Amino acid sequence: MNQEWKEWREKIEEAGWKSPNQSNSASEKWSVRKRIEALVGETFVEDGWNANLLDDKLPADGVVTGMGKIGDQKVCIIANDPKVKAGSWGEKTVEKMIRLQETAERLKLPIFYLIDSGGARITDQLKMFPNRRGAGKIFHQQINLSGYVPQICVLFGPSAAGGAYIPAFCDIVIMIEGNASMYLGSPRMAEKVIGEKVSLEEMGGARMHCTISGCGDVLAQNEEEGIELAKKYVTLLASLKTSGLPPKVGERKLSEIIPNHEHAPFCMYQFIDGLVDEDSFFELKKLFAPEVITGFARIDGRLVGIIANQPKVKGGVLFVDSADKGARFMQLCDAYSVPMLFLADIPGFMIGSQVEKSGIIRHGAKWIAAMSSANVPKISVIVRKAYGAGLYAMAGPAFEPDCCIALPSAKTAVMGPEAAVQAVFAKKIESIIDPSERIDFVQQEINKYREDVSLERVADEMIIDDVVQPDDLRDSLIKRFAFYETSNRKRLEKKRMIFPV
C-alpha cells in the first residue's frame, strides 16, 4: 500500500509539474507547479493532493492548494491546474478552495489565486453549485476576507462565468497579456444568446480589461513577470517601514519640472520619481483612466499610497472611470493602514451632458466618500492648482488631512480666473463692442480675481499649513509622515456608512 501511495503522488505531480523547454513568452504557459515554484520556491506545503483519487481519478481535482513563503512572509495559495479538465471546478475543487480560505482567515495570511480555469463542471453542478459549501461560498469567503488579509489574483488563462468574480473580489488583478481572459459569457455563448459576434480578446482579454473595463490592475508580458509583480506587491504590503533609499536621480530638479503656466502640461511621473525611493513605485491601473495616477511607493523606507493628478492626460480632469479608480485605491490603502499622499494639479471634475448621463455626480461622490472616510494619515500637496470640487477630491482642508501643503506655484479657488471672469461678467463682456477694450476689461478682472485668491491670502487665512519649495518637499514629507504615523481620527459610531454607488 505504501508503494501505491507513492505512485499516486508521482502521477499527480507529473500531471501538473514541469513542462519541458517552456520559455517565458506570453504565448506559452507554465504548468501549475512551476508557477507555484516560481512564487514560493521549495517552501510549498500542499494540502489535499489526494482529492478525487478513487472515483474520477482527476489529479488533485484540478486545483493545487497549500502554503509557502515569499521571503519571510507566509502566504496561502490556490492554483488551478489547466491540465486537469481545463482547470474546471468539481465538488472537491470547491471544498479545497474553501478550506484554504478558512486557513488564510485562521492564520491571517495573504492569499494568492493563480487562476487558469474553464469554470464549473456542468456534470458536477448539483454537488458543487447550489449547496451551502458550494461555489458561492468561495465568493462569500472572499468578501469576508476583504480588507482582513491581502488577496492577490494572477490570471494566467481564462476565468470564466461565475469564476470571473474571483478576480473581481481580489485586491489586485495581474493579467498575462495574450493568455489571460475573464468573462461571464464566452464569445460562443454571446453569439448563441444575443447574436453578437466578438473575439475572445474583445470580450474579455487582458489588455481590454486593463485599459477599458478597469477589471485588471496590472498587465504583465509573461508569466514570470506576472509572478514577480505579485511577489513585489505582497512584499510591499508586508512591511510599512523598511530602510530608506534615495529617490531616482532625474535630469531636472522638482522645481524645474513644474511649468510656470497653470495650463501647460507636465509629466507627474517625473515629479513622483523625485519624491519616492528609487524603484519603489508600484502602480495600479496604469492603463485605465490615466488622468489619475494611483500606486504604492516608499518615502525614506515608509510605505505610502500615492493619488496624483496627471496634467499630461486630459489636463488632469476627473472623469467617471478615474473617480472609480481613485476611490478603489483609497479603500485599499485604508484597509491595510497605508498613509496616503495626494499630489494635486486638478481643474476639477469633468462637466457636460455626456458625463452627467454617465453619473459623474455619484461617481465623484464615491471618490470623496472613500477619501473622507479613510482613517489613515493623509497629506495633501497642492502642486500647481486645485479648483472647485477638485480641491475636495484631493483631500483639501475641509476633509481633515493631517496637513495641507502648497508649493509656491499653488493656486486654489472655486474655479480658474479665466473661467470665473467669463461666468461672472458674461453680459458685461458681451456689451463691450470695442475688441481691445473688451480684452483689457477681461484681463483687468482676471488680475483682480488672482489677487483675491492668491497664495499669500490663502496662507494668511491658514487654509494651508505650510508653503514648501519643491526641492524641499521630500524632506518635509519624511518628517511629517514620521509624526503622523499614530494619527487616528475618531469617526461616529455606527454600523456602516451608506457608500455612494
mmCIF file of C-alpha atoms in Angstrom, residues 22 34 40 79 152 172 186 263 268 313 318-319 388 420 434 490 494:
data_model
loop_
_atom_site.group_PDB
_atom_site.id
_atom_site.type_symbol
_atom_site.label_atom_id
_atom_site.label_comp_id
_atom_site.label_asym_id
_atom_site.label_seq_id
_atom_site.Cartn_x
_atom_site.Cartn_y
_atom_site.Cartn_z
ATOM 1 C CA GLN A 22 8.977 26.097 -21.861
ATOM 2 C CA LYS A 34 6.102 25.571 -11.983
ATOM 3 C CA VAL A 40 7.383 30.360 -3.195
ATOM 4 C CA ALA A 79 -3.819 27.416 -8.097
ATOM 5 C CA ILE A 152 -3.856 38.694 -4.915
ATOM 6 C CA ILE A 172 -5.177 43.321 -7.170
ATOM 7 C CA SER A 186 -17.989 33.239 -23.714
ATOM 8 C CA HIS A 263 -2.428 75.075 -18.102
ATOM 9 C CA MET A 268 3.552 63.862 -12.943
ATOM 10 C CA VAL A 313 -3.629 63.392 -19.805
ATOM 11 C CA LEU A 318 -11.515 63.662 -13.180
ATOM 12 C CA PHE A 319 -13.988 61.535 -15.159
ATOM 13 C CA GLY A 388 -13.626 73.547 -7.412
ATOM 14 C CA ALA A 420 -14.596 82.748 -13.271
ATOM 15 C CA ASP A 434 -14.563 97.528 -28.965
ATOM 16 C CA LYS A 490 -12.428 59.288 15.610
ATOM 17 C CA LYS A 494 -22.400 53.347 13.543
#
